[in-house]
Structure formats: structure tokens, C-alpha cells
Amino acid sequence: MANYIVDTNIIIANPFFLREFQECTVMIPIYVLEELDKLKSREGNSGFRARQFLRNFKDIEERGNLLQGIELKNGVILKSTLEKPAVDLPENFDVNYVDNKILSIMLAEAHKNDILLTNDISMRIKASSMGIKCKHLDMSDKHKLDDLYNGILELKVSEESVKKFYSENGIDPKDLGIEVIHPNQFFIGYTDYSYSKIIGRYDSEKEKIVKLHNEDYTVFGVKAKDVRQKFALEALLNPKIPFVSITSRQGCGKTLLALAAALEQVIEQSMYSKVIIGKNTSPIDKWNYQGFTTGATEEKLLTHFGNYTTTLENLQSIRGKKSKSGSDMLNALINQDKLEILDISSILGSSFIDKIVIIDEAQSFDAHAIRSIITRIGDNCKLILIGDIAQQTISRLDPDKSGLYVAIEWLKEIPETAHITLDRVHRSTFVDKASRIFDKKMFG
């Protein structure tokens, strides 16, 4: 069984790095824990990730004795050490430097076969020159997206459970052995037979997984193409859920579903008075960006809403209506007082009542901005946040610090919220293949 000793930068790159290992021993020197303790109070990514790791580490520590080793679920034994540095370092090495303390420990006889985990190339060079084995880990953001709540629980169930679900119009999660399920979390209970399954939503009021009300509903001409799209429409059309978030990579239909559901509820059902479509039209810290385009304010705003105009054209095509340009349709809805466009940079001081509000590219807002958006929502309103967290557009904002990310994670316990992650590209076969290749190369 391999033995690893961890450098601080591994933890800062991925606070959940332990999940990448199986059947091995991982040792975290006391010097690394001390360094993390200093980093945890810092602003920015380093402090955020140090705090993430230490919270998880505290839970692990309570299970046993770290000096003796604590076994984790994946067969990893996690240990710490209080060993003092050996005296084998070259004379010009500063023994007070944490990296050198770690190298000194690895020179001890007890650790001569251990492997150093570090993403610091200079440390790997020094270690290699001393005959110490080294390994680096992928520093991609994959783990941040893997850890994000996707709004779905999948579980194998018995044929009897499926029959009970449909005969009694619901089932208690405990009857399926489920200990934890969040309000409005969607559920797929599968069996050995593809035709026999449970497709439902957890209703926290009834404390049951219940059937979908809109499973085969056509919304403004749009019908769900897969089960996750059914889940998305279920949340979008439920008046008891005023906050819905939808994430996916490109081409999965999040904007189409959100806009179709909004227009259905405004134009066809008169549940809300107006659709408001919003985007942040300004790069961060450049709120005067509109001044760089020509024309009136509304004309300037429209130049940033190309995704909505394209979606309106697609809706026309799906519904078999006479072809109009997306801009003409958008202006027609505005003139009918059924739609309004919103520059999110000017949202402070606003308040929305009897509206359904769609905010696109929500991954590019930080937590403070998302809080400001959420607190604008008043009576009989629905807020829909859509975005692709992997497409982070603010270079200094990590995916796990995106306002959309934290809204999904922090609000999942509230009965008035629902989230769904779409995973199938329906735009075209080429887009599906190409986006998967890019995702694999970029995120591992």
C-alpha cells in the first residue's frame, strides 16, 4: 500500500483531494496544518479553500486518533505526524521553511519509500535531487463542479416500491432507505427493467416523494426531451417554488425552458403580469460600460440580449408560427407590456411584484450580487437563475465562490427553492461531442 506525504499547495488546489485516492496512507505533517491555520483567515481563494479543508478535517478528526491513523470510506488511512525535522538537509537549506521541514521528514529512514505530493515544481526539483519520490495532482476545477448539488437523487428500488408509489400517489423516502433528501429534490428510482421506475419530487410538506404534475406538459410549444428537462419544467411551473436555479453546459436547453415556462405563465395562464429578462451587461468594476455603445439606453441593452432573441426565434420555429426575427418578437412583447429587459448593474433599489424574473449567466455574479438580486423579489414573483458554472467569466472568481454556486448550495434546504442540473445536449450531435471533449480537457 502506497504512503503519501502532503504539501500545503495540494490542499489549496483541491480541499477534497483525499477523494482522489484509494487503499493508501496519506500523512499530513503538523507543519502543513499550522500553515493552513494561518491561511484560513485570509481573503481570497487560499483562505476559502483552507477553511473548506479544515471544516472537513475536523469531522474526520473526531472519528479517531490522527497519530495512529483514521480509516476513511475509500480505504485511505489519514494520519498526521509531530516528527521533528531530520538533520540531513544541505547546509544552505533554511530549516525554518515549511517546504524544507517536509523534505527533512521524508529523509528519515521511516519515510524513505514514501511519496511526496506537491504541485510546487521547485520543491519537486529539490526533492528529486535528494532521491525523494514525487507526484503532482491535477489542479483543475473539476472537484468544485462535482461537489455541487445537482437537485437529483438516484437509487435502485424494488418493483414493490414502484407499485406502491403509483398506487398511493407517493412514497415515504424512509421506505426506500433514504435518510437525507432535500425539499423539491427530484428522484429517480430505477429497477432492473427500464419501463419500471419512480420519477418524482420530494414534497417536504407531505414528507413524501410525489408524482410530477407536469411530466408530459407542453409549455409554450416546448416539450421536455429528457427526464431532467421534465424536472426543470416541473420546478418552473410550480407556483409554490418562487426560486429556481438551472445549470448546465451549452446546448442543454436551460434558456429555452426558462423562457418558454415564463411566457406560458404570463401570456397563456396570466399567473404573472410580466416577464423580466436580466443580464449583467457590464464587465465587473465597469458599470459605465453602456456608454461605449451607440444609441438610446434600451437600444444599448438590446445588443447584450442576443441569446434571448435567438431563443425567441427558436420558440417560434418550435410552435410552427410565422417566422419573425428575435428582435421583432422581443420588441413586440415589450410593446404589449408583457416583457421587460433589465440591466442587473442597475438593480439596486428595485423591487419586483407579480413578475417572473429570469437572470442569465448567473455564474458571473459573486455572492453579494446574487443576494442583492434575490432580495429584490416581492409578492407573487418567481426568480429563475440560469448559468454554466464551468463557464466562469470573471477571472478572479472561482467556480466555488460564484454567487450561483453558493445560492444552489446554501438554499437547497428551503422548501421554496428547487435546483436542477441538465446534462444532455440537444442542440446538435456535434455540439454534444465537442463540448464533452472541451469539458474533459479543461476539467479532467
XYZ file of C-alpha atoms in Angstrom:
444
model
C 0.000 0.000 0.000
C 1.433 3.384 -1.050
C 2.263 6.048 1.542
C 1.962 9.745 0.660
C 3.086 12.897 2.466
C 1.162 16.031 1.506
C 2.406 19.535 0.786
C 0.160 22.531 1.554
C -0.351 23.512 -2.092
C -2.123 20.202 -2.803
C -4.814 21.086 -0.262
C -5.149 24.659 -1.531
C -5.538 23.361 -5.103
C -8.210 20.846 -4.060
C -9.540 20.756 -0.478
C -11.191 17.412 -1.300
C -8.063 15.771 -2.738
C -8.489 12.728 -0.479
C -11.333 11.555 -2.707
C -8.826 11.003 -5.496
C -7.111 8.165 -3.600
C -7.921 4.584 -2.654
C -6.225 1.983 -0.469
C -3.262 4.045 0.706
C -1.919 6.036 3.657
C -1.916 9.835 3.456
C 0.080 11.767 6.029
C -0.339 15.497 6.652
C 2.605 16.894 8.631
C 1.821 19.181 11.544
C 3.676 21.971 9.710
C 1.126 21.828 6.892
C -1.772 22.030 9.361
C -0.124 25.047 11.015
C 0.270 26.708 7.619
C -3.406 26.066 6.810
C -4.383 27.531 10.173
C -2.610 30.766 9.206
C -4.135 30.778 5.719
C -7.741 30.273 6.885
C -8.167 33.925 7.917
C -7.023 35.261 4.541
C -9.345 36.775 1.967
C -9.444 35.185 -1.462
C -9.148 31.644 -2.750
C -6.364 30.417 -0.461
C -8.282 31.323 2.689
C -11.541 29.966 1.313
C -10.034 26.580 0.439
C -8.083 26.329 3.690
C -11.359 26.802 5.568
C -13.068 24.217 3.351
C -10.419 21.624 4.129
C -10.237 22.365 7.859
C -14.021 22.000 8.241
C -13.869 18.578 6.612
C -10.696 17.687 8.503
C -12.378 18.486 11.824
C -15.143 15.983 11.072
C -12.561 13.317 10.213
C -10.504 14.060 13.320
C -13.476 13.321 15.566
C -13.585 9.697 14.328
C -10.312 8.591 15.932
C -6.648 9.290 16.614
C -4.811 11.005 13.763
C -1.388 9.998 15.059
C -2.423 6.350 14.833
C -4.417 6.820 11.612
C -8.106 7.137 10.749
C -9.555 4.954 8.016
C -11.827 6.702 5.507
C -14.549 5.208 3.291
C -12.316 4.760 0.250
C -9.725 2.696 2.127
C -7.488 5.712 2.742
C -5.806 5.916 6.140
C -5.315 9.558 7.095
C -2.530 10.373 9.552
C -0.682 13.330 10.929
C 2.793 13.473 12.440
C 4.581 15.506 15.074
C 8.024 14.395 13.896
C 10.829 16.900 14.147
C 12.874 17.639 11.029
C 15.883 15.382 10.468
C 19.366 16.876 10.210
C 20.142 15.595 6.727
C 19.359 18.787 4.783
C 22.124 20.559 2.865
C 23.739 23.450 4.744
C 22.148 26.178 2.591
C 18.584 24.946 3.305
C 16.602 27.093 5.742
C 15.235 24.628 8.337
C 12.516 27.128 9.351
C 10.960 26.970 5.886
C 7.914 24.654 5.817
C 8.835 23.030 2.495
C 12.259 22.151 3.858
C 10.776 20.743 7.058
C 8.643 18.405 4.952
C 11.678 17.369 2.881
C 13.588 16.724 6.081
C 10.860 14.397 7.388
C 10.961 12.458 4.128
C 14.694 11.874 4.500
C 14.091 9.941 7.695
C 14.506 6.164 7.456
C 10.832 5.563 8.278
C 9.730 7.548 5.213
C 12.359 6.681 2.622
C 9.789 4.836 0.481
C 7.029 7.452 0.886
C 5.874 9.646 -1.995
C 5.726 13.434 -1.726
C 2.524 15.029 -3.066
C 3.283 18.550 -4.255
C 2.371 20.802 -7.166
C 5.346 23.079 -6.434
C 7.838 22.429 -9.220
C 10.786 23.912 -7.287
C 10.050 21.602 -4.359
C 9.831 18.620 -6.718
C 13.236 19.524 -8.145
C 14.778 19.762 -4.680
C 13.110 16.517 -3.619
C 14.247 14.652 -6.729
C 17.827 15.811 -6.168
C 17.670 14.117 -2.756
C 16.233 10.889 -4.123
C 12.708 11.561 -2.830
C 9.849 10.245 -4.960
C 7.320 12.897 -6.037
C 3.860 13.101 -7.525
C 1.712 16.060 -8.542
C -2.093 16.209 -8.732
C -4.417 17.674 -11.342
C -5.124 21.277 -10.296
C -8.292 21.626 -12.401
C -11.625 22.883 -11.063
C -13.340 19.542 -11.673
C -13.851 18.825 -7.973
C -15.755 22.070 -7.462
C -18.321 21.122 -10.070
C -18.530 17.500 -8.913
C -19.396 18.624 -5.396
C -22.197 20.934 -6.491
C -25.736 19.875 -5.570
C -27.433 18.724 -8.794
C -31.013 18.528 -7.488
C -31.424 14.809 -8.220
C -31.235 11.649 -6.140
C -30.954 8.336 -7.993
C -31.392 4.977 -6.279
C -32.209 1.405 -7.182
C -35.624 0.413 -5.803
C -37.773 -2.701 -5.722
C -40.679 -3.475 -8.020
C -42.947 -3.363 -4.953
C -41.818 0.204 -4.195
C -42.673 1.295 -7.741
C -46.154 -0.222 -7.451
C -46.680 1.422 -4.059
C -45.561 4.815 -5.392
C -48.100 4.827 -8.218
C -50.960 3.192 -6.326
C -50.661 5.539 -3.341
C -49.588 8.648 -5.316
C -46.373 8.924 -3.382
C -43.950 7.176 -1.076
C -42.091 7.981 2.143
C -38.327 8.288 1.435
C -37.655 6.216 4.549
C -39.477 3.307 2.897
C -36.746 3.427 0.249
C -33.942 3.609 2.811
C -33.318 7.319 2.150
C -32.024 9.169 5.224
C -31.426 12.609 3.696
C -33.410 14.269 0.903
C -33.841 17.997 0.304
C -37.079 19.909 -0.341
C -38.048 19.686 -4.027
C -35.175 17.346 -4.760
C -36.084 15.189 -7.731
C -35.935 11.431 -7.505
C -35.275 8.625 -9.968
C -35.899 5.166 -8.572
C -34.795 2.589 -11.117
C -35.220 -1.183 -11.276
C -33.799 -3.923 -13.475
C -36.497 -3.042 -16.017
C -36.281 0.225 -17.951
C -40.077 0.601 -18.041
C -40.458 0.282 -14.255
C -39.201 3.269 -12.295
C -40.181 6.047 -9.925
C -39.988 9.588 -11.307
C -40.910 12.122 -8.670
C -40.220 15.151 -6.492
C -39.817 15.293 -2.728
C -42.655 17.331 -1.203
C -41.401 18.429 2.216
C -44.920 19.389 3.367
C -46.269 15.899 2.705
C -42.917 14.336 3.606
C -43.280 12.138 0.544
C -41.818 11.706 -2.911
C -44.770 12.603 -5.121
C -45.547 12.274 -8.818
C -44.777 15.110 -11.217
C -47.765 17.309 -12.052
C -46.421 18.454 -15.419
C -44.486 15.422 -16.633
C -45.823 15.471 -20.203
C -46.956 19.093 -20.351
C -46.249 21.210 -23.429
C -45.052 24.652 -22.386
C -45.432 27.445 -24.955
C -44.848 24.821 -27.643
C -41.920 23.196 -25.841
C -41.952 19.627 -24.553
C -39.229 18.075 -22.380
C -36.749 15.919 -24.310
C -35.348 14.009 -21.328
C -36.157 13.345 -17.679
C -34.048 16.222 -16.360
C -35.846 18.672 -18.612
C -39.090 17.277 -17.148
C -37.747 18.060 -13.700
C -36.807 21.581 -14.785
C -40.291 22.287 -16.165
C -41.873 20.837 -13.025
C -39.975 23.367 -10.893
C -40.505 26.246 -13.324
C -44.282 25.716 -13.425
C -44.792 25.195 -9.684
C -46.175 28.412 -8.129
C -45.090 27.211 -4.672
C -41.436 27.382 -5.738
C -40.513 31.071 -6.173
C -36.797 30.392 -6.642
C -35.474 28.032 -9.322
C -31.880 27.580 -10.463
C -30.838 25.660 -13.566
C -27.269 24.875 -14.533
C -25.808 23.012 -17.481
C -23.198 23.201 -20.166
C -24.066 24.778 -23.510
C -26.918 23.378 -25.555
C -28.916 21.597 -22.839
C -31.886 23.941 -23.168
C -31.847 25.920 -19.922
C -32.653 29.295 -21.537
C -35.291 27.756 -23.821
C -37.061 26.018 -20.920
C -36.900 29.073 -18.657
C -38.221 31.492 -21.277
C -40.923 29.094 -22.527
C -42.146 28.479 -18.969
C -42.135 32.206 -18.225
C -44.114 33.129 -21.354
C -46.558 30.281 -20.699
C -47.301 31.605 -17.223
C -47.531 35.249 -18.310
C -49.285 35.064 -21.701
C -51.245 31.796 -21.571
C -52.029 31.448 -17.858
C -51.848 35.081 -16.620
C -50.188 33.914 -13.412
C -47.757 36.833 -13.530
C -48.102 40.241 -15.167
C -44.764 40.369 -16.944
C -41.538 38.551 -17.794
C -38.327 40.345 -16.874
C -35.156 39.104 -18.552
C -31.928 40.267 -16.995
C -28.212 40.103 -17.626
C -25.180 41.863 -16.304
C -24.243 43.918 -19.343
C -21.128 45.376 -17.738
C -17.756 43.789 -17.037
C -17.059 43.768 -13.319
C -15.947 47.147 -11.914
C -17.025 48.831 -15.208
C -20.601 49.770 -14.508
C -20.444 52.636 -17.034
C -19.909 50.165 -19.877
C -23.166 51.186 -21.634
C -21.524 54.459 -22.599
C -19.282 52.660 -25.058
C -22.178 51.639 -27.354
C -24.209 53.953 -29.560
C -27.933 54.723 -29.367
C -30.548 55.073 -26.643
C -30.266 53.139 -23.379
C -32.788 50.477 -24.445
C -31.061 50.019 -27.796
C -27.743 49.580 -25.999
C -29.238 46.991 -23.677
C -30.723 45.004 -26.560
C -27.247 44.449 -28.016
C -26.476 42.246 -24.992
C -29.594 40.073 -25.212
C -28.761 38.059 -28.317
C -29.258 34.746 -26.535
C -32.851 35.714 -25.677
C -33.682 36.902 -29.206
C -32.264 33.665 -30.632
C -34.329 31.671 -28.140
C -37.481 33.579 -29.136
C -36.818 32.691 -32.769
C -36.401 29.032 -31.777
C -39.702 29.170 -29.876
C -41.431 30.496 -32.993
C -39.985 27.651 -35.031
C -40.976 25.017 -32.457
C -44.527 26.361 -32.316
C -44.822 26.391 -36.111
C -45.568 30.122 -36.160
C -44.750 32.593 -38.909
C -41.053 33.351 -38.839
C -40.106 36.651 -37.205
C -36.752 37.958 -36.116
C -35.964 37.581 -32.441
C -35.599 41.331 -32.093
C -39.062 41.927 -33.583
C -40.585 39.414 -31.196
C -38.774 40.932 -28.236
C -39.928 44.436 -29.147
C -43.492 43.191 -29.699
C -43.589 41.676 -26.208
C -42.143 44.873 -24.759
C -44.790 46.977 -26.564
C -47.520 44.668 -25.207
C -46.131 45.288 -21.718
C -45.538 41.554 -21.318
C -41.753 41.697 -21.184
C -39.070 43.989 -19.860
C -35.304 43.914 -20.192
C -33.123 44.620 -17.184
C -29.504 45.588 -16.738
C -28.573 43.874 -13.469
C -25.958 46.513 -12.699
C -28.859 48.916 -12.001
C -30.949 46.528 -9.887
C -30.219 48.142 -6.511
C -33.295 49.979 -5.271
C -35.616 47.941 -7.495
C -38.441 45.757 -6.234
C -40.413 43.222 -8.271
C -44.042 42.295 -7.634
C -46.178 39.962 -9.760
C -43.278 39.272 -12.133
C -41.321 36.255 -13.311
C -37.656 37.213 -13.474
C -35.013 35.318 -15.469
C -31.349 36.099 -14.822
C -28.990 34.617 -17.409
C -25.266 33.913 -16.965
C -25.767 33.998 -13.206
C -22.429 32.214 -12.686
C -20.686 35.542 -13.220
C -22.142 37.180 -10.127
C -20.482 36.909 -6.742
C -22.422 36.070 -3.567
C -23.065 39.735 -2.731
C -24.610 40.408 -6.153
C -26.801 37.284 -6.001
C -28.003 38.313 -2.547
C -28.958 41.736 -3.945
C -30.880 40.062 -6.791
C -32.717 37.634 -4.513
C -33.771 40.358 -2.076
C -35.480 42.334 -4.884
C -38.176 39.657 -5.240
C -41.582 40.542 -3.757
C -45.087 39.056 -3.632
C -46.230 36.664 -6.372
C -42.820 36.623 -8.031
C -40.620 33.875 -9.362
C -36.866 34.191 -9.776
C -35.053 31.890 -12.214
C -31.255 31.822 -12.210
C -29.617 30.073 -15.138
C -25.969 29.599 -15.956
C -22.999 27.343 -16.544
C -20.619 27.427 -13.600
C -17.891 25.869 -15.738
C -18.045 28.994 -17.954
C -16.712 31.333 -15.307
C -16.294 34.739 -16.941
C -14.776 36.642 -14.035
C -11.168 35.556 -13.875
C -10.735 36.332 -10.199
C -13.907 34.495 -9.182
C -13.528 30.750 -8.662
C -16.447 28.456 -9.579
C -16.885 27.503 -5.924
C -17.204 31.195 -4.987
C -19.705 32.061 -7.718
C -22.936 33.524 -6.395
C -24.855 30.936 -8.394
C -22.816 28.135 -6.820
C -23.403 29.325 -3.252
C -27.095 30.063 -3.890
C -27.587 26.465 -5.047
C -25.696 25.052 -2.065
C -26.903 27.408 0.671
C -30.598 27.489 -0.271
C -31.197 23.804 -1.012
C -32.781 23.236 2.425
C -35.512 25.847 1.854
C -38.906 24.479 0.681
C -39.407 27.458 -1.656
C -36.384 26.579 -3.787
C -35.551 23.984 -6.416
C -32.468 23.250 -8.472
C -31.778 21.047 -11.454
C -28.597 20.348 -13.399
C -29.266 19.440 -17.029
C -26.762 17.032 -18.579
C -27.803 16.226 -22.151
C -27.031 18.475 -25.112
C -29.928 18.689 -27.562
C -28.594 21.492 -29.762
C -26.809 19.084 -32.119
C -24.767 15.886 -32.050
C -21.642 17.857 -32.933
C -22.117 20.331 -30.067
C -22.625 17.443 -27.638
C -19.402 15.721 -28.734
C -17.373 18.934 -28.917
C -18.495 20.237 -25.515
C -17.687 16.893 -23.876
C -14.172 16.974 -25.322
C -13.628 20.534 -24.111
C -15.006 19.693 -20.649
C -12.720 16.680 -20.359
C -9.632 18.620 -21.424
C -10.451 21.634 -19.239
C -11.851 19.981 -16.130
C -10.441 16.463 -16.191
